Amino acid sequence: MDDSKIFLPESEIPQAWYNINPDLPAPLQPPLNPATGEPLGPEDLAPIFPMALIEQEMSMEPWIDIPDDVMDVYKLWRPSPLHRAYRLEEHLDTPARIYYKNESVSPPGSHKPNTAVAQAYYNREEGVRRIVTETGAGQWGSALSFGCCVFGIEAEVYMVRISYDQKPYRRLLMQVWGADCYPSPSDRTEAGRSILAEDPDSPGSLGIAISEAVEKAAQDDEAKYALGSVLNHVLLHQTIVGLEALKQFEIADDYPDIVVGNVGGGSNFAGVCFPFVREKLAGRRDTQIIATEPTACPTLTRGIYHYDFGDTAELTPLLKMYTLGHKFIPAPIHAGGLRYHGDAPQLCLLVSQGVIEARALHQTDVFEAAVMWSRTEGHVPAPETAHGVRAAIDEALKCKETGEEKCILIGYSGHGHFDLAAYDNYLTGHLVDYELPQEKIDEAVADLPDVQ
Ligand SMILES: *Cc1c(COP(=O)(O)O)cnc(C)c1O
């Protein structure tokens, strides 16, 4: 039997991130100013992002060096292991080889610090004292708090009120790393105060929290804003995942026929798959790339490819993406990180060009896979992560039918240790499924801005 884990020495961590912009099979349509409909210039973004990240957002350089200070922090958990899921293979009795790239080993337990650390670094380099952001269940807030902590700057996090009250542990993690975390809506911003005036018991929403964070960052000369997914520079930082995996497959003398993972805004999936997409676009390898999403929020499989706002409050630039409409409110599935109405423009372009395919999965099927995985591989996946696991199991079962010996790579975005209430729901038979009726989608996309 070959090794169960393929480790890369620290000296072999890739020295540069991979920027897919110059390799895209069609030009990426730019973000637009929502007021004028004109493409955004760097000066439009300068009040809320540091210049280095704005440059990365628009860069056409294929490789961007990872700064030494970022590399030093990456080494707290990178390179992450590439595991072979032997016990699952045996349980399924499949001829397929299943691997997973384990991003759950980072301090906050997900892929998110790959970008949080980089963003905190560039902000500090430009003299920023404080980063303001929003968070839903707290994955991004905790990753950013960690990133700010290691670079000695302050983190101010607006956490959706209902999660703040119901899910205290990620909030406490933020506080352990020294961040200030406020329930949103708060009385600290115009946006928050106006919501509270109408509804003092508002449970909050990601849209409201974004409005609060952006308002704070724009008003404060020493502060900037940070986003944990969707934007090009975020996906860029995540490519460290797939670049390491490429080297690890070389050590294993293997190569994936299929790369599969979950998509919320698209950052962890882009991170693991873009280096393999590069090989595919260059004609060197033909890998099937499968993005998964919940049937309750089926952006890539049932959304419309159209310009839309990134947020409910219509404050952000317009992005060309698969969208269910910025007013769409998905059912309360446990994979909170997959409840975004749109997706990263780079990823959407590759889906629209047929380079990446997409699949929607039912919550109950996903948890069945998550429990099977936990009972064979031991690691308990986050509900988001379990989407990729489900699709990998489905592909491995197909191999069992056909006898094909495919090699499957799963992007394993995080652990589920803070999501055990969701597992409780499943194990006690209370988990429900959501299928989105077409009328709901038609209704939600009727509000799209009038820009192609
Ligand atoms: C945030 C999160 C996701 C979804 O976000 P992406 O930007 O699509 O990666 C998926 N898995 C985990 C564990 C997360 O924390």
Coordinates of C-alpha atoms and ligand atoms in Angstrom, one line a residue:
M1 CA 0.0 0.0 0.0
D2 CA 1.3 3.5 -0.8
D3 CA 1.4 6.2 1.8
S4 CA -1.8 7.4 3.3
K5 CA -0.5 11.0 3.5
I6 CA 1.7 12.8 1.0
F7 CA 3.7 15.5 2.7
L8 CA 5.6 18.3 1.0
P9 CA 8.7 19.6 2.8
E10 CA 8.3 23.3 3.8
S11 CA 11.1 24.2 1.4
E12 CA 8.8 23.0 -1.4
I13 CA 5.9 25.3 -0.7
P14 CA 5.2 27.1 -4.0
Q15 CA 6.8 30.6 -3.9
A16 CA 4.1 32.3 -6.0
W17 CA 0.3 32.3 -6.3
Y18 CA -1.2 31.5 -9.7
N19 CA -3.3 34.2 -11.4
I20 CA -5.7 32.7 -13.8
N21 CA -6.6 36.0 -15.5
P22 CA -4.2 35.8 -18.4
D23 CA -5.2 32.2 -19.1
L24 CA -9.0 32.6 -19.1
P25 CA -10.6 31.4 -22.4
A26 CA -12.5 34.7 -22.7
P27 CA -12.0 38.1 -21.3
L28 CA -13.4 38.7 -17.8
Q29 CA -16.0 41.4 -17.8
P30 CA -15.0 44.1 -15.3
P31 CA -16.8 45.1 -12.2
L32 CA -19.0 48.1 -12.8
N33 CA -19.8 51.2 -10.7
P34 CA -23.4 50.7 -9.7
A35 CA -24.2 54.4 -10.0
T36 CA -22.7 55.1 -13.5
G37 CA -22.5 51.6 -15.0
E38 CA -18.9 52.3 -16.0
P39 CA -16.0 49.9 -15.3
L40 CA -14.4 50.4 -11.9
G41 CA -11.0 52.0 -11.7
P42 CA -8.4 51.5 -9.0
E43 CA -9.4 54.9 -7.5
D44 CA -13.0 53.6 -6.9
L45 CA -11.7 50.8 -4.7
A46 CA -8.9 52.8 -2.9
P47 CA -11.1 54.0 0.0
I48 CA -11.8 50.4 1.1
F49 CA -8.8 48.2 -0.1
P50 CA -5.0 48.7 0.0
M51 CA -3.4 49.4 -3.4
A52 CA -1.5 46.1 -3.5
L53 CA -4.7 44.1 -3.4
I54 CA -6.4 46.3 -6.0
E55 CA -3.4 45.7 -8.3
Q56 CA -3.7 42.0 -7.7
E57 CA -7.4 42.2 -8.5
M58 CA -6.7 43.6 -11.9
S59 CA -3.3 42.0 -12.6
M60 CA -2.5 40.1 -15.8
E61 CA 0.7 38.7 -14.4
P62 CA 0.5 34.9 -14.3
W63 CA 2.5 34.5 -11.1
I64 CA 2.5 36.7 -8.1
D65 CA 5.3 36.2 -5.5
I66 CA 4.3 35.3 -2.0
P67 CA 5.9 37.7 0.4
D68 CA 8.4 36.2 2.9
D69 CA 6.4 37.4 5.9
V70 CA 3.2 35.7 4.6
M71 CA 5.2 32.5 3.9
D72 CA 6.5 32.5 7.5
V73 CA 2.9 32.5 8.8
Y74 CA 1.8 29.9 6.2
K75 CA 4.3 27.6 7.7
L76 CA 2.3 27.4 10.9
W77 CA 0.2 24.8 9.0
R78 CA 1.3 24.7 5.4
P79 CA 2.0 22.6 3.4
S80 CA -1.3 20.9 4.2
P81 CA -1.3 17.1 3.8
L82 CA -2.7 15.4 0.7
H83 CA -4.4 12.3 2.1
R84 CA -5.4 9.1 0.3
A85 CA -8.9 8.0 1.6
Y86 CA -8.1 4.3 1.7
R87 CA -10.7 3.4 4.3
L88 CA -13.5 5.1 2.3
E89 CA -12.3 3.4 -0.9
E90 CA -12.5 0.1 0.9
H91 CA -15.9 0.8 2.4
L92 CA -17.3 1.7 -1.1
D93 CA -15.5 -1.2 -2.7
T94 CA -14.5 1.0 -5.5
P95 CA -11.6 0.8 -8.0
A96 CA -11.3 4.6 -7.8
R97 CA -8.5 6.3 -6.0
I98 CA -9.8 9.1 -3.7
Y99 CA -7.5 11.8 -2.4
Y100 CA -8.3 14.9 -0.4
K101 CA -6.4 18.1 0.2
N102 CA -6.9 18.9 3.8
E103 CA -7.3 22.6 4.6
S104 CA -9.0 21.9 7.9
V105 CA -5.5 21.8 9.6
S106 CA -5.2 25.6 9.7
P107 CA -5.6 27.4 13.1
P108 CA -9.2 28.5 12.3
G109 CA -9.9 25.1 10.7
S110 CA -10.6 26.1 7.1
H111 CA -8.9 27.4 3.9
K112 CA -9.9 31.0 4.7
P113 CA -6.6 32.1 6.4
N114 CA -4.8 31.5 3.1
T115 CA -6.2 34.8 2.1
A116 CA -6.9 36.4 5.5
V117 CA -3.2 36.2 6.3
A118 CA -2.2 37.7 2.9
Q119 CA -4.8 40.5 3.2
A120 CA -3.7 41.4 6.7
Y121 CA -0.1 41.6 5.5
Y122 CA -0.7 43.9 2.6
N123 CA -2.8 46.2 4.8
R124 CA -0.1 46.4 7.4
E125 CA 2.5 47.2 4.7
E126 CA 0.4 50.2 3.7
G127 CA 0.1 51.5 7.2
V128 CA -3.5 50.3 7.9
R129 CA -4.2 50.1 11.6
R130 CA -7.6 48.3 11.5
I131 CA -9.5 45.9 9.2
V132 CA -13.3 45.9 9.3
T133 CA -15.3 43.0 8.0
E134 CA -18.5 41.1 8.3
T135 CA -19.1 37.5 9.1
G136 CA -22.1 35.1 9.0
A137 CA -21.5 32.1 11.2
G138 CA -18.0 33.3 11.9
Q139 CA -15.6 31.3 9.6
W140 CA -14.4 34.4 7.8
G141 CA -14.4 36.5 10.9
S142 CA -12.3 34.1 12.8
A143 CA -9.8 33.7 9.9
L144 CA -9.4 37.4 9.5
S145 CA -9.0 37.8 13.3
F146 CA -6.2 35.3 13.2
G147 CA -4.6 37.1 10.2
C148 CA -4.8 40.5 11.9
C149 CA -3.4 39.0 15.1
V150 CA -0.3 37.6 13.5
F151 CA 0.4 41.0 11.8
G152 CA -0.3 43.1 14.8
I153 CA -3.3 45.1 13.5
E154 CA -6.8 45.4 14.9
A155 CA -9.8 43.4 13.6
E156 CA -13.4 44.8 13.9
V157 CA -16.0 42.2 12.9
Y158 CA -19.7 42.7 12.4
M159 CA -21.3 39.3 13.0
V160 CA -24.9 38.6 11.9
R161 CA -26.9 39.0 15.1
I162 CA -28.6 35.6 15.0
S163 CA -25.3 33.8 14.7
Y164 CA -23.7 36.0 17.3
D165 CA -26.4 34.8 19.8
Q166 CA -26.8 31.2 18.7
K167 CA -23.2 30.3 17.7
P168 CA -20.9 31.8 20.4
Y169 CA -17.9 29.6 19.8
R170 CA -16.5 31.2 16.6
R171 CA -17.1 34.6 18.2
L172 CA -15.0 33.5 21.2
L173 CA -12.3 32.3 18.8
M174 CA -12.2 35.8 17.3
Q175 CA -11.9 37.3 20.8
V176 CA -9.2 34.8 21.7
W177 CA -7.2 36.3 18.7
G178 CA -7.9 39.8 20.0
A179 CA -10.6 40.9 17.7
D180 CA -13.6 43.2 18.5
C181 CA -16.8 41.4 17.4
Y182 CA -20.2 43.2 17.3
P183 CA -23.6 41.8 16.7
S184 CA -25.1 43.3 13.5
P185 CA -27.2 45.4 13.2
S186 CA -25.3 47.5 15.7
D187 CA -25.7 51.1 16.9
R188 CA -22.1 51.8 15.7
T189 CA -23.1 52.7 12.1
E190 CA -25.7 54.7 10.2
A191 CA -26.8 51.5 8.4
G192 CA -27.1 49.6 11.7
R193 CA -29.0 52.4 13.5
S194 CA -31.5 52.8 10.7
I195 CA -32.3 49.1 10.8
L196 CA -32.6 49.1 14.6
A197 CA -34.9 52.1 14.5
E198 CA -37.4 50.1 12.4
D199 CA -36.8 46.7 14.1
P200 CA -35.0 46.7 17.4
D201 CA -35.0 42.9 17.4
S202 CA -33.7 42.4 13.8
P203 CA -31.9 39.1 13.5
G204 CA -29.5 40.7 11.0
S205 CA -28.3 39.4 7.6
L206 CA -25.0 39.3 5.8
G207 CA -26.2 42.2 3.6
I208 CA -26.7 44.4 6.6
A209 CA -23.4 43.3 8.1
I210 CA -21.6 44.2 4.8
S211 CA -23.2 47.6 4.8
E212 CA -21.9 48.2 8.4
A213 CA -18.4 47.1 7.7
V214 CA -18.0 49.0 4.5
E215 CA -19.4 52.2 6.1
K216 CA -17.0 51.9 9.0
A217 CA -14.0 51.3 6.8
A218 CA -14.8 54.1 4.4
Q219 CA -15.2 56.6 7.2
D220 CA -12.1 55.7 9.1
D221 CA -8.7 56.9 7.6
E222 CA -6.8 54.2 9.5
A223 CA -9.1 51.3 8.5
K224 CA -9.8 49.2 5.4
Y225 CA -12.3 46.6 4.5
A226 CA -11.7 42.9 3.6
L227 CA -13.7 40.3 1.8
G228 CA -13.3 36.5 2.3
S229 CA -14.4 35.2 -1.1
V230 CA -15.6 36.1 -4.6
L231 CA -13.0 38.6 -5.6
N232 CA -10.1 37.8 -7.9
H233 CA -7.4 38.5 -5.3
V234 CA -9.1 36.2 -2.8
L235 CA -9.1 33.3 -5.3
L236 CA -5.5 34.1 -6.2
H237 CA -4.3 33.6 -2.6
Q238 CA -6.2 30.3 -2.4
T239 CA -4.3 28.8 -5.4
I240 CA -1.6 27.8 -2.9
V241 CA -3.8 24.8 -2.2
G242 CA -3.9 23.4 -5.7
L243 CA -0.3 24.3 -6.4
E244 CA 0.8 22.2 -3.4
A245 CA -1.5 19.4 -4.5
L246 CA 0.1 19.4 -8.0
K247 CA 3.5 18.8 -6.4
Q248 CA 2.1 16.2 -4.0
F249 CA 0.6 14.2 -6.9
E250 CA 4.0 14.3 -8.6
I251 CA 5.4 12.7 -5.4
A252 CA 2.6 10.1 -5.4
D253 CA 3.2 9.5 -9.1
D254 CA -0.5 10.0 -9.8
Y255 CA -2.8 12.7 -11.3
P256 CA -6.5 13.4 -10.8
D257 CA -9.0 12.6 -13.5
I258 CA -11.6 14.5 -11.5
V259 CA -11.3 17.5 -9.1
V260 CA -14.4 18.1 -7.0
G261 CA -15.2 20.6 -4.3
N262 CA -17.8 22.9 -2.9
V263 CA -18.7 26.4 -4.0
G264 CA -20.1 29.2 -1.7
G265 CA -18.5 32.3 -3.3
G266 CA -16.0 30.0 -5.0
S267 CA -12.7 30.7 -3.2
N268 CA -11.8 27.3 -1.8
F269 CA -12.8 25.5 -5.0
A270 CA -10.9 27.9 -7.2
G271 CA -8.0 27.5 -4.9
V272 CA -7.8 23.8 -5.3
C273 CA -8.9 23.5 -9.0
F274 CA -7.3 26.5 -10.9
P275 CA -3.8 25.0 -11.1
F276 CA -5.5 21.9 -12.6
V277 CA -7.6 24.1 -14.9
R278 CA -4.4 25.7 -16.1
E279 CA -3.1 22.2 -17.2
K280 CA -6.4 21.6 -18.9
L281 CA -6.6 24.9 -20.7
A282 CA -3.0 24.4 -22.0
G283 CA -4.1 21.0 -23.3
R284 CA -1.6 19.1 -21.2
R285 CA -4.1 17.2 -19.2
D286 CA -7.8 16.5 -19.4
T287 CA -9.3 16.7 -16.0
Q288 CA -13.0 16.8 -15.2
I289 CA -13.7 19.7 -12.8
I290 CA -16.9 19.5 -10.8
A291 CA -18.2 22.3 -8.6
T292 CA -21.0 21.4 -6.1
E293 CA -23.6 23.5 -4.4
P294 CA -26.8 23.0 -2.4
T295 CA -30.1 22.5 -4.1
A296 CA -31.4 25.3 -1.7
C297 CA -29.0 27.8 -3.3
P298 CA -28.2 26.6 -6.8
T299 CA -26.4 29.6 -8.3
L300 CA -24.2 27.8 -10.9
T301 CA -26.8 25.2 -11.9
R302 CA -29.9 27.4 -12.0
G303 CA -28.8 31.0 -11.7
I304 CA -28.6 33.5 -14.6
Y305 CA -25.3 34.7 -16.0
H306 CA -25.7 38.4 -15.6
Y307 CA -24.4 41.5 -13.8
D308 CA -25.7 41.8 -10.3
F309 CA -24.9 43.5 -6.9
G310 CA -22.7 41.6 -4.5
D311 CA -25.0 42.5 -1.6
T312 CA -28.7 42.9 -0.7
A313 CA -28.3 46.6 0.1
E314 CA -27.1 47.4 -3.5
L315 CA -23.9 49.1 -2.2
T316 CA -21.3 47.0 -3.9
P317 CA -20.0 47.1 -7.5
L318 CA -21.9 45.1 -10.1
L319 CA -20.2 41.8 -10.9
K320 CA -20.8 39.5 -13.9
M321 CA -21.7 36.2 -12.3
Y322 CA -24.3 33.4 -12.1
T323 CA -26.8 34.9 -9.7
L324 CA -30.1 34.1 -8.1
G325 CA -30.7 37.8 -7.6
H326 CA -29.2 39.9 -4.8
K327 CA -32.6 39.9 -3.0
F328 CA -32.7 36.1 -2.9
I329 CA -32.8 34.6 0.6
P330 CA -31.9 30.9 0.6
A331 CA -33.5 28.4 2.9
P332 CA -31.7 28.0 6.3
I333 CA -29.5 25.0 5.3
H334 CA -26.6 24.1 7.6
A335 CA -23.9 24.8 5.0
G336 CA -24.1 28.5 5.9
G337 CA -21.0 29.2 3.8
L338 CA -22.8 28.1 0.6
R339 CA -25.8 30.5 1.0
Y340 CA -24.5 33.3 -1.2
H341 CA -26.7 34.4 -4.1
G342 CA -23.8 34.8 -6.6
D343 CA -20.3 33.4 -7.3
A344 CA -16.8 34.5 -8.1
P345 CA -16.7 36.0 -11.6
Q346 CA -13.6 34.0 -12.7
L347 CA -15.2 30.7 -11.7
C348 CA -18.5 31.7 -13.4
L349 CA -16.7 32.5 -16.6
L350 CA -15.1 29.0 -16.6
V351 CA -18.5 27.4 -16.0
S352 CA -20.1 29.5 -18.8
Q353 CA -17.3 28.2 -21.1
G354 CA -17.8 24.6 -20.2
V355 CA -14.4 24.2 -18.6
I356 CA -16.0 23.5 -15.2
E357 CA -19.2 21.7 -14.6
A358 CA -21.6 22.2 -11.8
R359 CA -23.9 20.0 -9.7
A360 CA -26.5 20.7 -7.0
L361 CA -26.9 18.3 -4.1
H362 CA -29.6 17.7 -1.5
Q363 CA -28.8 18.4 2.1
T364 CA -29.8 14.9 3.3
D365 CA -27.6 13.2 0.7
V366 CA -24.7 15.5 1.8
F367 CA -25.1 14.6 5.5
E368 CA -25.3 10.9 4.7
A369 CA -22.0 11.3 2.9
A370 CA -20.6 13.4 5.8
V371 CA -21.4 10.6 8.3
M372 CA -20.0 7.9 6.1
W373 CA -16.8 9.9 5.7
S374 CA -16.6 10.5 9.5
R375 CA -17.0 6.8 10.2
T376 CA -14.4 5.7 7.6
E377 CA -11.8 8.5 7.4
G378 CA -12.4 9.8 11.0
H379 CA -12.2 13.5 10.2
V380 CA -15.6 15.2 10.6
P381 CA -16.1 17.6 7.6
A382 CA -17.8 21.0 7.7
P383 CA -21.3 20.8 6.1
E384 CA -19.9 22.9 3.2
T385 CA -17.0 20.5 2.7
A386 CA -19.3 17.5 2.8
H387 CA -20.8 18.6 -0.6
G388 CA -17.5 17.7 -2.3
V389 CA -17.3 14.5 -0.3
R390 CA -20.8 13.5 -1.6
A391 CA -19.9 14.1 -5.2
A392 CA -16.7 12.2 -4.8
I393 CA -18.6 9.2 -3.4
D394 CA -21.0 9.4 -6.3
E395 CA -18.2 9.4 -8.8
A396 CA -16.4 6.5 -7.0
L397 CA -19.7 4.5 -7.0
K398 CA -19.9 5.1 -10.8
C399 CA -16.4 3.7 -11.1
K400 CA -17.6 0.6 -9.2
E401 CA -20.3 0.1 -11.9
T402 CA -18.0 0.6 -14.9
G403 CA -14.7 -0.8 -13.4
E404 CA -12.9 2.5 -14.2
E405 CA -9.9 3.2 -12.0
K406 CA -10.3 7.0 -11.8
C407 CA -8.3 9.2 -9.6
I408 CA -10.5 11.7 -7.7
L409 CA -9.3 14.8 -5.7
I410 CA -11.6 16.4 -3.2
G411 CA -11.0 20.0 -2.0
Y412 CA -11.5 19.5 1.7
S413 CA -12.2 23.1 2.9
G414 CA -12.7 22.7 6.6
H415 CA -13.7 20.6 9.7
G416 CA -17.1 20.5 11.3
H417 CA -16.2 20.8 14.9
F418 CA -18.4 24.0 15.3
D419 CA -21.2 22.4 13.3
L420 CA -22.1 19.5 15.5
A421 CA -25.6 20.9 16.0
A422 CA -26.2 20.3 12.3
Y423 CA -25.0 16.7 12.8
D424 CA -27.3 16.3 15.7
N425 CA -30.2 17.4 13.5
Y426 CA -29.3 14.8 10.9
L427 CA -28.7 12.0 13.4
T428 CA -32.0 12.6 15.2
G429 CA -33.9 12.6 11.8
H430 CA -34.8 16.3 11.8
L431 CA -32.8 17.3 8.8
V432 CA -35.1 18.6 6.0
D433 CA -34.4 18.9 2.2
Y434 CA -35.0 22.0 0.1
E435 CA -35.8 22.0 -3.6
L436 CA -36.1 25.5 -5.0
P437 CA -39.3 26.0 -7.0
Q438 CA -38.7 27.7 -10.4
E439 CA -41.2 30.5 -9.5
K440 CA -38.9 31.6 -6.6
I441 CA -36.0 31.9 -8.9
D442 CA -38.0 33.8 -11.6
E443 CA -39.2 36.1 -8.9
A444 CA -35.7 36.7 -7.5
V445 CA -34.0 37.4 -10.8
A446 CA -36.7 39.8 -11.9
D447 CA -34.8 42.5 -9.9
L448 CA -31.5 42.2 -11.7
P449 CA -29.9 45.5 -12.8
D450 CA -30.5 46.4 -16.4
V451 CA -26.9 45.8 -17.5
Q452 CA -25.8 42.8 -19.6
Ligands
LIG1 C1 -16.5 29.8 3.9 C2 -16.4 28.4 3.6 C3 -16.8 27.8 2.4 C4 -17.4 28.5 1.3 O1 -16.7 29.6 0.8 P1 -15.9 29.6 -0.6 O2 -15.5 31.0 -0.8 O3 -16.8 29.1 -1.7 O4 -14.8 28.7 -0.4 C5 -16.6 26.4 2.2 N1 -16.1 25.7 3.2 C6 -15.7 26.2 4.4 C7 -15.2 25.3 5.5 C8 -15.8 27.5 4.7 O5 -15.4 28.1 5.8

